[in-house]
């Protein structure tokens, strides 16, 4: 049984057994209320996590203030439905709660993401087939060494202007414009973008536009002159997708079925062209004592990776750095790094220690990919916390429950805006692909029939959408797929900027949703902008 919870009846919801409308931004209330039901009705079972959790009592106390009757008005889901969903999930032999952009790009996105994991753990659906599982990918950094605990990698330092916490060495895009425009020591004065279009992806796009125009230097590594890269002082184009090899390392970290596939080049790179890694290595070398020589930096990085992945405590007994280096002699670039990581990985040959193990040569010989098999239980093997437990109640998340409770009685906004994806669109990247650009207009404001009547709108009309930070005009489509009080625009559009060279996308430019998103309204633990559930006003625009 598939149940979709969404303020819009999406393409997925159309195929589901049940669709539940929810007010944008209400996910944390719904999910924590389901956790409340699990404790209140003694439905908690830990399954494979039994004996491996820490903070169990804290969770029961933390969710005590979120019974279904208290949250139903805030999230728009009836109390009876919340209880039924919790009971059905707890009773299911196989079950999983899954959330992505809709849950994390909202006012309480961190709590919502945390609550998703709590439900999977507390219903016994963690680390079992048909539940929330851990992949066992062929390449995983650190796989060649015996597991060790890792220190906390967030909040080690804060952003200069607003004091947002870093997470895994990164800061939220919501503060980029402020870091550029706010005077003072350590102000951002130069920027490098790689295959990105933050001007269409980051909140308060108007302010970011101003910020990019004020930079002392901007470099873009990109094959497009798009809305962002048109601000660059230099654009370095890498080879195209068919001119370089591909191993989808990141995708395989989250795969349900463990597979490995190497896609070789289709066309050789043109004379003078460089792969993305060569450009980045040359730039990094130029900023160090190596010099702008991609091959020299590649060699240095390879030596560092050897020491990191093998060191003096390898998983493969007897393996030394010298042995691995000699076995990989004659190779270079990403293929050498891939071969090293494959051979050290969970499915690798350990440099000859496992006859059936995976190597780069074996992967190349299998053009359709290599099926490694399903993941089995991996607890407690995958745990890397200092306590070697699943820490259910991390303080940096539970501290935000105070803010959540304070908004429990807050009345619903009259009208809020959410984004959406389109099956022919991947952010802004595919809008310039001619084969995907035809058909009906896709950058339209979708609005529920009841709201359309309230604002005097009909399909084909044009409406002005206004938020605290911006205003834009878009064509209207009246639909029954949206919850009343919610309107929707797709993200990644707005290809009407002077100086762009997107010949296909500019013919149907659409409007930039993120010009309406307020970068000052954030999810506190992460500092990320609230991009779903943005309060707006709309009015009909007369067409001359």
Coordinates of C-alpha atoms in Angstrom, one line a residue:
X1 CA 0.0 0.0 0.0
X2 CA 1.4 3.4 -1.0
X3 CA 0.2 6.5 0.8
X4 CA 1.3 9.9 -0.4
X5 CA 1.1 12.9 1.9
X6 CA 1.4 16.1 -0.1
X7 CA -0.4 19.4 -0.5
X8 CA -0.6 18.6 -4.2
X9 CA -2.0 15.4 -5.7
X10 CA 1.2 14.6 -7.6
X11 CA 1.9 12.2 -10.4
X12 CA 2.9 9.7 -7.7
X13 CA -0.2 10.3 -5.7
X14 CA -2.3 9.5 -8.8
X15 CA -0.9 6.0 -8.7
X16 CA -1.1 5.6 -4.9
X17 CA -3.7 3.7 -2.8
X18 CA -4.3 6.9 -0.8
X19 CA -3.5 10.6 -1.0
X20 CA -3.6 12.8 2.1
X21 CA -3.6 16.6 1.8
X22 CA -1.3 18.4 4.3
X23 CA -0.8 22.1 4.9
X24 CA 2.7 23.2 3.6
X25 CA 5.0 23.4 6.6
X26 CA 2.9 21.0 8.7
X27 CA 4.9 17.8 8.2
X28 CA 6.8 18.1 11.5
X29 CA 3.5 18.2 13.4
X30 CA 2.0 15.2 11.5
X31 CA 5.1 13.1 11.9
X32 CA 5.8 13.8 15.5
X33 CA 2.1 13.2 16.3
X34 CA 2.4 9.8 14.7
X35 CA 5.4 9.2 17.0
X36 CA 3.2 10.3 19.9
X37 CA 0.6 7.7 18.9
X38 CA 3.3 4.9 18.8
X39 CA 4.2 5.7 22.4
X40 CA 0.7 6.4 23.7
X41 CA -0.7 3.1 22.3
X42 CA 2.4 1.1 23.1
X43 CA 3.1 0.3 19.5
X44 CA 6.9 0.9 19.6
X45 CA 9.1 -1.9 18.5
X46 CA 12.8 -1.5 17.6
X47 CA 13.5 -4.6 15.6
X48 CA 17.1 -4.7 14.5
X49 CA 17.8 -1.5 16.4
X50 CA 17.0 -3.2 19.7
X51 CA 19.8 -2.4 22.2
X52 CA 21.4 0.0 19.8
X53 CA 19.4 3.2 20.6
X54 CA 20.2 6.1 23.0
X55 CA 17.7 8.7 24.1
X56 CA 14.6 6.6 24.0
X57 CA 13.0 8.2 27.1
X58 CA 13.8 11.7 25.8
X59 CA 11.8 11.0 22.6
X60 CA 8.7 9.8 24.5
X61 CA 8.8 13.0 26.6
X62 CA 9.5 15.3 23.6
X63 CA 6.5 14.1 21.6
X64 CA 4.1 14.1 24.6
X65 CA 2.8 17.6 23.6
X66 CA 1.9 16.6 20.0
X67 CA -1.3 14.4 20.2
X68 CA -3.3 14.3 17.0
X69 CA -6.1 16.5 18.3
X70 CA -3.5 19.2 19.1
X71 CA -1.9 19.3 15.7
X72 CA -4.8 18.6 13.2
X73 CA -5.6 22.2 12.7
X74 CA -2.0 23.1 12.2
X75 CA -1.2 20.4 9.7
X76 CA -4.6 20.0 8.1
X77 CA -4.7 16.3 8.6
X78 CA -7.7 15.0 10.8
X79 CA -6.7 13.4 14.1
X80 CA -8.4 10.2 13.2
X81 CA -6.3 10.0 10.0
X82 CA -3.1 10.6 11.9
X83 CA -3.9 7.8 14.4
X84 CA -4.8 5.4 11.6
X85 CA -1.6 6.1 9.7
X86 CA 0.5 5.5 12.8
X87 CA -1.3 2.2 13.5
X88 CA -1.0 1.0 10.0
X89 CA 2.7 1.7 9.8
X90 CA 3.3 0.0 13.1
X91 CA 1.3 -3.1 12.1
X92 CA 3.0 -3.4 8.7
X93 CA 5.5 -6.3 8.4
X94 CA 7.3 -4.2 5.8
X95 CA 7.0 -0.5 5.7
X96 CA 9.0 2.7 5.3
X97 CA 8.5 6.5 5.6
X98 CA 10.3 8.4 2.9
X99 CA 10.6 12.2 2.5
X100 CA 12.8 14.4 0.4
X101 CA 12.6 18.0 -0.8
X102 CA 9.0 18.5 0.4
X103 CA 9.9 17.7 4.0
X104 CA 13.3 19.5 4.2
X105 CA 12.7 22.8 2.4
X106 CA 10.2 24.2 5.0
X107 CA 10.1 26.0 8.3
X108 CA 10.8 22.9 10.4
X109 CA 12.6 20.9 7.8
X110 CA 15.3 19.5 10.1
X111 CA 12.7 18.3 12.6
X112 CA 10.6 16.8 9.8
X113 CA 13.6 14.9 8.4
X114 CA 14.5 13.7 11.9
X115 CA 10.9 12.6 12.6
X116 CA 10.9 10.5 9.3
X117 CA 13.9 8.5 10.7
X118 CA 12.2 8.2 14.2
X119 CA 9.2 6.6 12.6
X120 CA 11.3 4.1 10.7
X121 CA 13.3 3.2 13.8
X122 CA 10.4 3.1 16.3
X123 CA 8.3 0.8 14.0
X124 CA 11.1 -1.7 13.6
X125 CA 11.5 -0.9 9.9
X126 CA 15.1 0.2 10.1
X127 CA 17.7 -2.1 8.5
X128 CA 15.3 -4.7 7.2
X129 CA 14.3 -5.6 3.6
X130 CA 11.2 -3.6 2.7
X131 CA 12.1 -0.9 5.2
X132 CA 14.8 1.8 5.5
X133 CA 18.0 0.1 4.6
X134 CA 21.7 0.9 4.2
X135 CA 23.3 0.4 0.8
X136 CA 26.6 -1.5 0.5
X137 CA 28.1 0.4 -2.4
X138 CA 31.1 -0.8 -4.3
X139 CA 32.9 2.6 -3.7
X140 CA 32.7 4.2 -0.3
X141 CA 35.5 6.4 1.1
X142 CA 36.9 4.8 4.3
X143 CA 35.8 1.3 3.3
X144 CA 39.4 0.1 3.1
X145 CA 40.0 0.7 6.8
X146 CA 38.5 -0.8 9.9
X147 CA 35.5 1.3 11.1
X148 CA 36.1 4.1 13.6
X149 CA 33.9 6.6 15.2
X150 CA 33.8 10.1 13.6
X151 CA 33.5 13.4 15.4
X152 CA 30.5 15.6 15.0
X153 CA 30.8 17.5 11.7
X154 CA 28.4 20.4 12.1
X155 CA 28.3 23.6 14.1
X156 CA 32.1 23.8 14.3
X157 CA 32.0 27.4 13.1
X158 CA 29.3 29.8 12.0
X159 CA 28.7 32.2 9.1
X160 CA 30.0 35.7 9.4
X161 CA 26.8 37.7 9.1
X162 CA 24.0 35.7 10.6
X163 CA 25.9 33.1 12.6
X164 CA 24.4 30.1 10.7
X165 CA 26.0 26.8 11.7
X166 CA 28.2 25.0 9.1
X167 CA 27.1 21.4 8.2
X168 CA 29.7 19.1 6.7
X169 CA 31.8 22.2 5.9
X170 CA 29.0 23.9 4.1
X171 CA 26.8 27.0 4.8
X172 CA 23.2 27.4 3.5
X173 CA 22.7 29.2 0.2
X174 CA 20.3 31.5 2.0
X175 CA 23.2 33.5 3.4
X176 CA 25.3 33.8 0.3
X177 CA 24.1 37.2 -0.8
X178 CA 24.5 38.6 2.7
X179 CA 28.1 37.3 2.9
X180 CA 28.9 39.1 -0.4
X181 CA 27.0 42.4 0.3
X182 CA 27.7 43.0 4.0
X183 CA 30.9 45.0 4.5
X184 CA 33.5 43.8 6.9
X185 CA 36.5 41.6 7.4
X186 CA 36.2 38.2 5.5
X187 CA 33.5 39.5 3.2
X188 CA 33.1 37.1 0.2
X189 CA 34.7 39.0 -2.7
X190 CA 35.2 36.1 -5.2
X191 CA 33.1 33.1 -6.2
X192 CA 33.5 29.9 -8.1
X193 CA 30.4 28.0 -9.4
X194 CA 30.6 24.6 -10.9
X195 CA 27.7 23.4 -13.2
X196 CA 25.2 25.3 -11.1
X197 CA 22.6 28.1 -11.4
X198 CA 22.2 29.5 -7.9
X199 CA 20.4 32.6 -9.3
X200 CA 17.5 30.3 -10.0
X201 CA 18.0 28.0 -7.0
X202 CA 18.6 30.3 -4.1
X203 CA 16.1 32.2 -2.0
X204 CA 15.6 36.0 -2.7
X205 CA 17.0 35.8 -6.2
X206 CA 16.8 39.6 -6.6
X207 CA 19.2 40.2 -3.8
X208 CA 21.6 37.5 -5.0
X209 CA 21.5 39.1 -8.5
X210 CA 22.8 42.3 -6.9
X211 CA 25.4 40.4 -4.9
X212 CA 26.8 38.6 -8.0
X213 CA 27.1 41.9 -9.8
X214 CA 29.2 43.3 -7.0
X215 CA 31.9 40.6 -6.8
X216 CA 35.5 41.5 -7.6
X217 CA 35.9 38.2 -9.4
X218 CA 33.7 35.3 -10.4
X219 CA 34.7 32.1 -12.2
X220 CA 32.3 29.6 -13.6
X221 CA 33.0 26.1 -14.8
X222 CA 30.1 25.4 -17.0
X223 CA 29.0 24.6 -20.5
X224 CA 26.2 27.2 -20.5
X225 CA 26.0 31.0 -20.3
X226 CA 23.0 31.0 -18.0
X227 CA 21.4 33.3 -15.5
X228 CA 24.3 32.9 -13.1
X229 CA 27.3 32.4 -15.3
X230 CA 26.6 35.6 -17.3
X231 CA 28.0 37.4 -14.2
X232 CA 31.3 35.5 -14.4
X233 CA 34.5 37.2 -15.4
X234 CA 35.6 33.9 -16.9
X235 CA 33.8 30.8 -18.0
X236 CA 35.8 27.5 -18.4
X237 CA 33.7 25.0 -20.3
X238 CA 34.4 21.3 -19.5
X239 CA 33.9 18.4 -21.9
X240 CA 30.3 17.4 -22.6
X241 CA 28.6 14.4 -21.0
X242 CA 29.5 12.0 -23.9
X243 CA 33.1 13.2 -23.9
X244 CA 34.0 11.9 -20.5
X245 CA 33.6 8.7 -18.6
X246 CA 31.1 8.4 -15.7
X247 CA 30.8 6.4 -12.5
X248 CA 27.7 7.5 -10.5
X249 CA 29.4 7.3 -7.2
X250 CA 26.9 9.4 -5.2
X251 CA 23.8 7.6 -6.6
X252 CA 25.1 4.2 -5.5
X253 CA 25.4 5.4 -1.9
X254 CA 21.6 5.3 -1.7
X255 CA 20.7 2.5 -4.1
X256 CA 18.2 -0.2 -3.1
X257 CA 20.0 -2.8 -5.2
X258 CA 23.7 -2.7 -5.0
X259 CA 25.1 -2.2 -8.5
X260 CA 28.2 -0.7 -10.1
X261 CA 28.5 0.6 -13.7
X262 CA 31.2 2.4 -15.5
X263 CA 30.2 4.3 -18.7
X264 CA 33.3 5.0 -20.9
X265 CA 33.6 7.9 -23.2
X266 CA 31.5 7.9 -26.4
X267 CA 33.5 10.6 -28.2
X268 CA 37.1 11.6 -27.6
X269 CA 37.5 15.1 -26.2
X270 CA 38.3 17.8 -28.8
X271 CA 41.8 19.2 -29.0
X272 CA 42.4 21.7 -26.3
X273 CA 39.4 20.7 -24.2
X274 CA 39.7 19.7 -20.6
X275 CA 37.6 17.4 -18.4
X276 CA 36.1 19.0 -15.3
X277 CA 38.5 17.3 -13.0
X278 CA 41.5 18.6 -15.0
X279 CA 40.2 22.1 -14.8
X280 CA 39.7 21.9 -11.0
X281 CA 43.0 20.2 -10.5
X282 CA 44.8 22.8 -12.5
X283 CA 43.2 25.6 -10.5
X284 CA 43.8 23.9 -7.2
X285 CA 47.5 23.3 -8.1
X286 CA 47.9 27.0 -9.1
X287 CA 46.8 28.0 -5.6
X288 CA 49.3 25.6 -4.0
X289 CA 52.9 24.8 -4.3
X290 CA 52.2 22.1 -6.9
X291 CA 51.6 24.5 -9.8
X292 CA 48.9 24.5 -12.5
X293 CA 49.6 21.0 -13.6
X294 CA 46.6 18.7 -13.4
X295 CA 48.8 15.5 -13.6
X296 CA 51.0 16.7 -10.7
X297 CA 48.0 17.4 -8.5
X298 CA 46.4 14.1 -9.5
X299 CA 49.6 12.3 -8.3
X300 CA 49.6 14.1 -5.0
X301 CA 46.0 13.4 -4.4
X302 CA 46.4 9.7 -5.2
X303 CA 49.2 9.5 -2.6
X304 CA 47.0 11.2 0.0
X305 CA 44.1 8.8 -0.8
X306 CA 46.4 5.8 -0.5
X307 CA 47.4 6.8 3.0
X308 CA 43.8 7.7 4.0
X309 CA 42.2 4.5 2.7
X310 CA 45.0 2.0 3.7
X311 CA 47.1 3.7 6.3
X312 CA 48.6 1.4 9.0
X313 CA 45.3 -0.3 9.8
X314 CA 43.9 -1.8 6.6
X315 CA 40.8 -4.0 6.4
X316 CA 42.6 -6.3 4.1
X317 CA 45.3 -8.1 6.2
X318 CA 48.8 -7.6 5.0
X319 CA 48.0 -4.9 2.4
X320 CA 50.5 -2.1 2.3
X321 CA 50.6 1.2 0.6
X322 CA 53.6 0.1 -1.5
X323 CA 51.7 -3.0 -2.8
X324 CA 48.6 -1.0 -3.8
X325 CA 50.8 1.7 -5.5
X326 CA 52.7 -0.9 -7.5
X327 CA 49.5 -2.6 -8.6
X328 CA 48.1 0.6 -9.9
X329 CA 51.2 1.7 -11.7
X330 CA 50.6 3.1 -15.2
X331 CA 47.2 4.4 -14.4
X332 CA 46.2 8.0 -13.7
X333 CA 43.3 10.4 -13.1
X334 CA 39.8 9.3 -11.9
X335 CA 40.2 5.8 -13.3
X336 CA 43.1 5.1 -10.9
X337 CA 41.2 6.5 -8.0
X338 CA 38.2 4.5 -8.9
X339 CA 40.2 1.3 -9.2
X340 CA 41.8 1.9 -5.8
X341 CA 38.4 2.5 -4.1
X342 CA 36.7 -0.5 -5.9
X343 CA 39.5 -2.9 -4.9
X344 CA 39.4 -1.7 -1.3
X345 CA 35.6 -1.6 -1.1
X346 CA 33.1 -4.1 0.4
X347 CA 32.9 -6.0 -2.9
X348 CA 36.5 -5.5 -4.0
X349 CA 39.3 -8.0 -4.6
X350 CA 41.5 -6.6 -1.9
X351 CA 44.4 -6.5 -4.5
X352 CA 44.2 -10.2 -5.2
X353 CA 43.0 -11.4 -1.8
X354 CA 39.4 -12.2 -3.1
X355 CA 39.4 -14.0 -6.4
X356 CA 35.8 -13.0 -7.1
X357 CA 36.2 -9.4 -6.0
X358 CA 35.6 -6.3 -8.1
X359 CA 38.3 -4.3 -9.9
X360 CA 38.2 -1.5 -12.5
X361 CA 39.2 -3.9 -15.3
X362 CA 36.3 -6.3 -14.4
X363 CA 33.8 -3.4 -14.4
X364 CA 35.0 -2.1 -17.8
X365 CA 34.5 -5.6 -19.2
X366 CA 30.8 -5.5 -18.1
X367 CA 29.3 -2.6 -20.1
X368 CA 25.8 -3.1 -18.8
X369 CA 27.0 -2.9 -15.2
X370 CA 27.7 -5.4 -12.4
X371 CA 24.9 -6.5 -10.0
X372 CA 26.4 -6.9 -6.6
X373 CA 23.2 -8.0 -4.8
X374 CA 20.8 -6.7 -2.2
X375 CA 21.9 -5.1 1.1
X376 CA 21.4 -7.2 4.2
X377 CA 21.2 -6.0 7.8
X378 CA 24.2 -3.7 8.5
X379 CA 23.6 -2.7 12.2
X380 CA 25.7 -2.1 14.2
X381 CA 28.4 -2.2 11.5
X382 CA 27.4 1.2 10.0
X383 CA 27.3 3.1 13.3
X384 CA 30.0 5.8 13.5
X385 CA 28.8 7.8 16.6
X386 CA 31.1 8.2 19.6
X387 CA 28.6 6.2 21.6
X388 CA 28.3 3.5 18.9
X389 CA 24.5 3.9 19.3
X390 CA 21.8 5.4 17.3
X391 CA 21.5 8.8 19.1
X392 CA 17.7 9.4 18.9
X393 CA 17.6 12.8 20.5
X394 CA 20.5 15.0 19.3
X395 CA 20.5 18.3 21.2
X396 CA 20.9 20.5 18.1
X397 CA 17.5 19.1 16.8
X398 CA 15.5 18.7 20.0
X399 CA 16.3 22.3 21.0
X400 CA 14.1 23.5 18.0
X401 CA 11.1 21.7 19.5
X402 CA 10.5 24.8 21.6
X403 CA 10.1 26.9 18.5
X404 CA 7.8 24.2 17.0
X405 CA 5.5 24.2 20.1
X406 CA 5.3 28.0 20.0
X407 CA 3.8 27.9 16.5
X408 CA 1.3 25.2 17.3
X409 CA -1.5 27.7 17.8
X410 CA -0.5 29.9 15.0
X411 CA -3.4 30.4 12.5
X412 CA -2.9 29.2 9.0
X413 CA -1.8 31.7 6.3
X414 CA -4.6 32.8 3.9
X415 CA -2.5 31.6 0.9
X416 CA 0.9 29.9 0.6
X417 CA 3.1 29.1 -2.3
X418 CA 4.9 25.8 -2.9
X419 CA 7.2 24.7 -5.7
X420 CA 6.9 21.6 -7.9
X421 CA 8.9 19.4 -10.3
X422 CA 8.1 18.5 -13.8
X423 CA 8.7 15.2 -15.5
X424 CA 10.6 16.9 -18.4
X425 CA 12.6 19.1 -16.1
X426 CA 15.6 18.6 -13.7
X427 CA 15.9 21.9 -11.9
X428 CA 17.0 24.4 -14.6
X429 CA 19.3 22.1 -16.5
X430 CA 17.0 20.6 -19.1
X431 CA 15.1 23.7 -20.1
X432 CA 17.5 24.3 -23.0
X433 CA 17.1 20.8 -24.4
X434 CA 15.0 21.2 -27.6
X435 CA 13.6 17.6 -27.4
X436 CA 12.1 18.4 -24.0
X437 CA 11.0 21.9 -24.5
X438 CA 7.8 21.4 -26.5
X439 CA 4.2 20.8 -25.5
X440 CA 2.1 22.9 -23.1
X441 CA 3.4 25.8 -21.1
X442 CA 4.8 24.3 -17.9
X443 CA 5.7 27.4 -15.9
X444 CA 2.1 28.1 -14.8
X445 CA 0.6 29.0 -11.4
X446 CA -1.6 26.1 -10.4
X447 CA -4.5 27.1 -8.1
X448 CA -7.4 25.2 -6.5
X449 CA -10.9 25.8 -7.9
X450 CA -12.1 27.3 -4.6
X451 CA -9.2 29.8 -4.5
X452 CA -9.6 30.6 -8.2
X453 CA -13.2 31.6 -7.5
X454 CA -12.2 33.6 -4.4
X455 CA -9.7 35.6 -6.5
X456 CA -11.7 35.8 -9.7
X457 CA -9.3 33.7 -11.8
X458 CA -9.8 31.2 -14.6
X459 CA -7.4 29.0 -16.6
X460 CA -5.6 31.2 -19.1
X461 CA -5.8 34.3 -17.0
X462 CA -2.6 36.0 -15.7
X463 CA -2.0 36.6 -12.0
X464 CA 0.4 38.7 -10.0
X465 CA 2.0 36.8 -7.1
X466 CA 3.5 38.9 -4.4
X467 CA 5.5 38.0 -1.3
X468 CA 7.5 40.1 1.2
X469 CA 10.5 40.1 -1.1
X470 CA 9.2 40.0 -4.6
X471 CA 6.5 40.1 -7.2
X472 CA 6.0 38.4 -10.6
X473 CA 3.3 37.6 -13.1
X474 CA 2.4 34.1 -14.4
X475 CA -0.3 32.4 -16.4
X476 CA -3.0 30.5 -14.3
X477 CA -4.2 26.9 -14.4
X478 CA -7.2 26.0 -12.3
X479 CA -6.9 22.5 -11.0
X480 CA -8.4 20.0 -8.5
X481 CA -5.0 18.6 -7.6
X482 CA -4.1 21.3 -5.0
X483 CA -5.3 21.7 -1.4
X484 CA -7.3 24.9 -1.0
X485 CA -5.1 27.7 0.3
X486 CA -2.1 26.5 -1.7
X487 CA -0.8 27.7 -5.0
X488 CA 2.1 26.2 -6.9
X489 CA 4.8 27.3 -9.3
X490 CA 7.6 25.1 -10.7
X491 CA 11.2 26.0 -9.8
X492 CA 14.2 26.5 -12.1
X493 CA 12.5 29.0 -14.5
X494 CA 13.1 32.6 -15.3
X495 CA 15.3 32.4 -18.4
X496 CA 14.6 36.0 -19.5
X497 CA 17.8 37.7 -18.2
X498 CA 19.8 39.9 -20.5
X499 CA 23.1 38.3 -21.4
X500 CA 22.1 34.7 -21.2
X501 CA 22.7 32.4 -24.2
X502 CA 20.0 29.8 -23.8
X503 CA 18.5 29.9 -27.2
X504 CA 15.8 27.3 -26.5
X505 CA 14.9 28.1 -22.9
X506 CA 14.7 31.9 -23.7
X507 CA 11.8 31.2 -26.1
X508 CA 9.6 30.1 -23.1
X509 CA 11.4 31.7 -20.2
X510 CA 8.8 31.4 -17.4
X511 CA 9.3 33.2 -14.1
X512 CA 11.7 32.6 -11.2
X513 CA 9.8 31.2 -8.2
X514 CA 12.8 32.0 -5.9
X515 CA 12.3 35.7 -6.5
X516 CA 9.4 35.3 -4.0
X517 CA 11.3 33.2 -1.4
X518 CA 12.4 35.2 1.6
X519 CA 16.0 34.3 2.6
X520 CA 15.3 35.8 6.1
X521 CA 12.8 33.1 6.9
X522 CA 14.8 30.0 7.8
X523 CA 14.8 26.5 9.3
X524 CA 16.8 27.4 12.4
X525 CA 19.0 24.3 12.9
X526 CA 20.2 24.3 9.3
X527 CA 19.9 27.9 8.4
X528 CA 18.2 26.9 5.1
X529 CA 15.6 29.2 3.6
X530 CA 11.9 28.2 3.8
X531 CA 11.1 27.5 0.2
X532 CA 7.8 25.7 0.6
X533 CA 4.9 27.4 2.4
X534 CA 5.8 31.0 1.4
X535 CA 2.9 33.4 2.3
X536 CA 1.8 35.2 -0.8
X537 CA -1.0 37.4 -2.2
X538 CA -2.4 37.1 -5.7
X539 CA -4.5 39.3 -7.9
X540 CA -5.8 39.0 -11.5
X541 CA -3.8 41.0 -14.1
X542 CA -5.8 42.5 -16.9
X543 CA -4.2 41.7 -20.3
X544 CA -4.3 44.7 -22.7

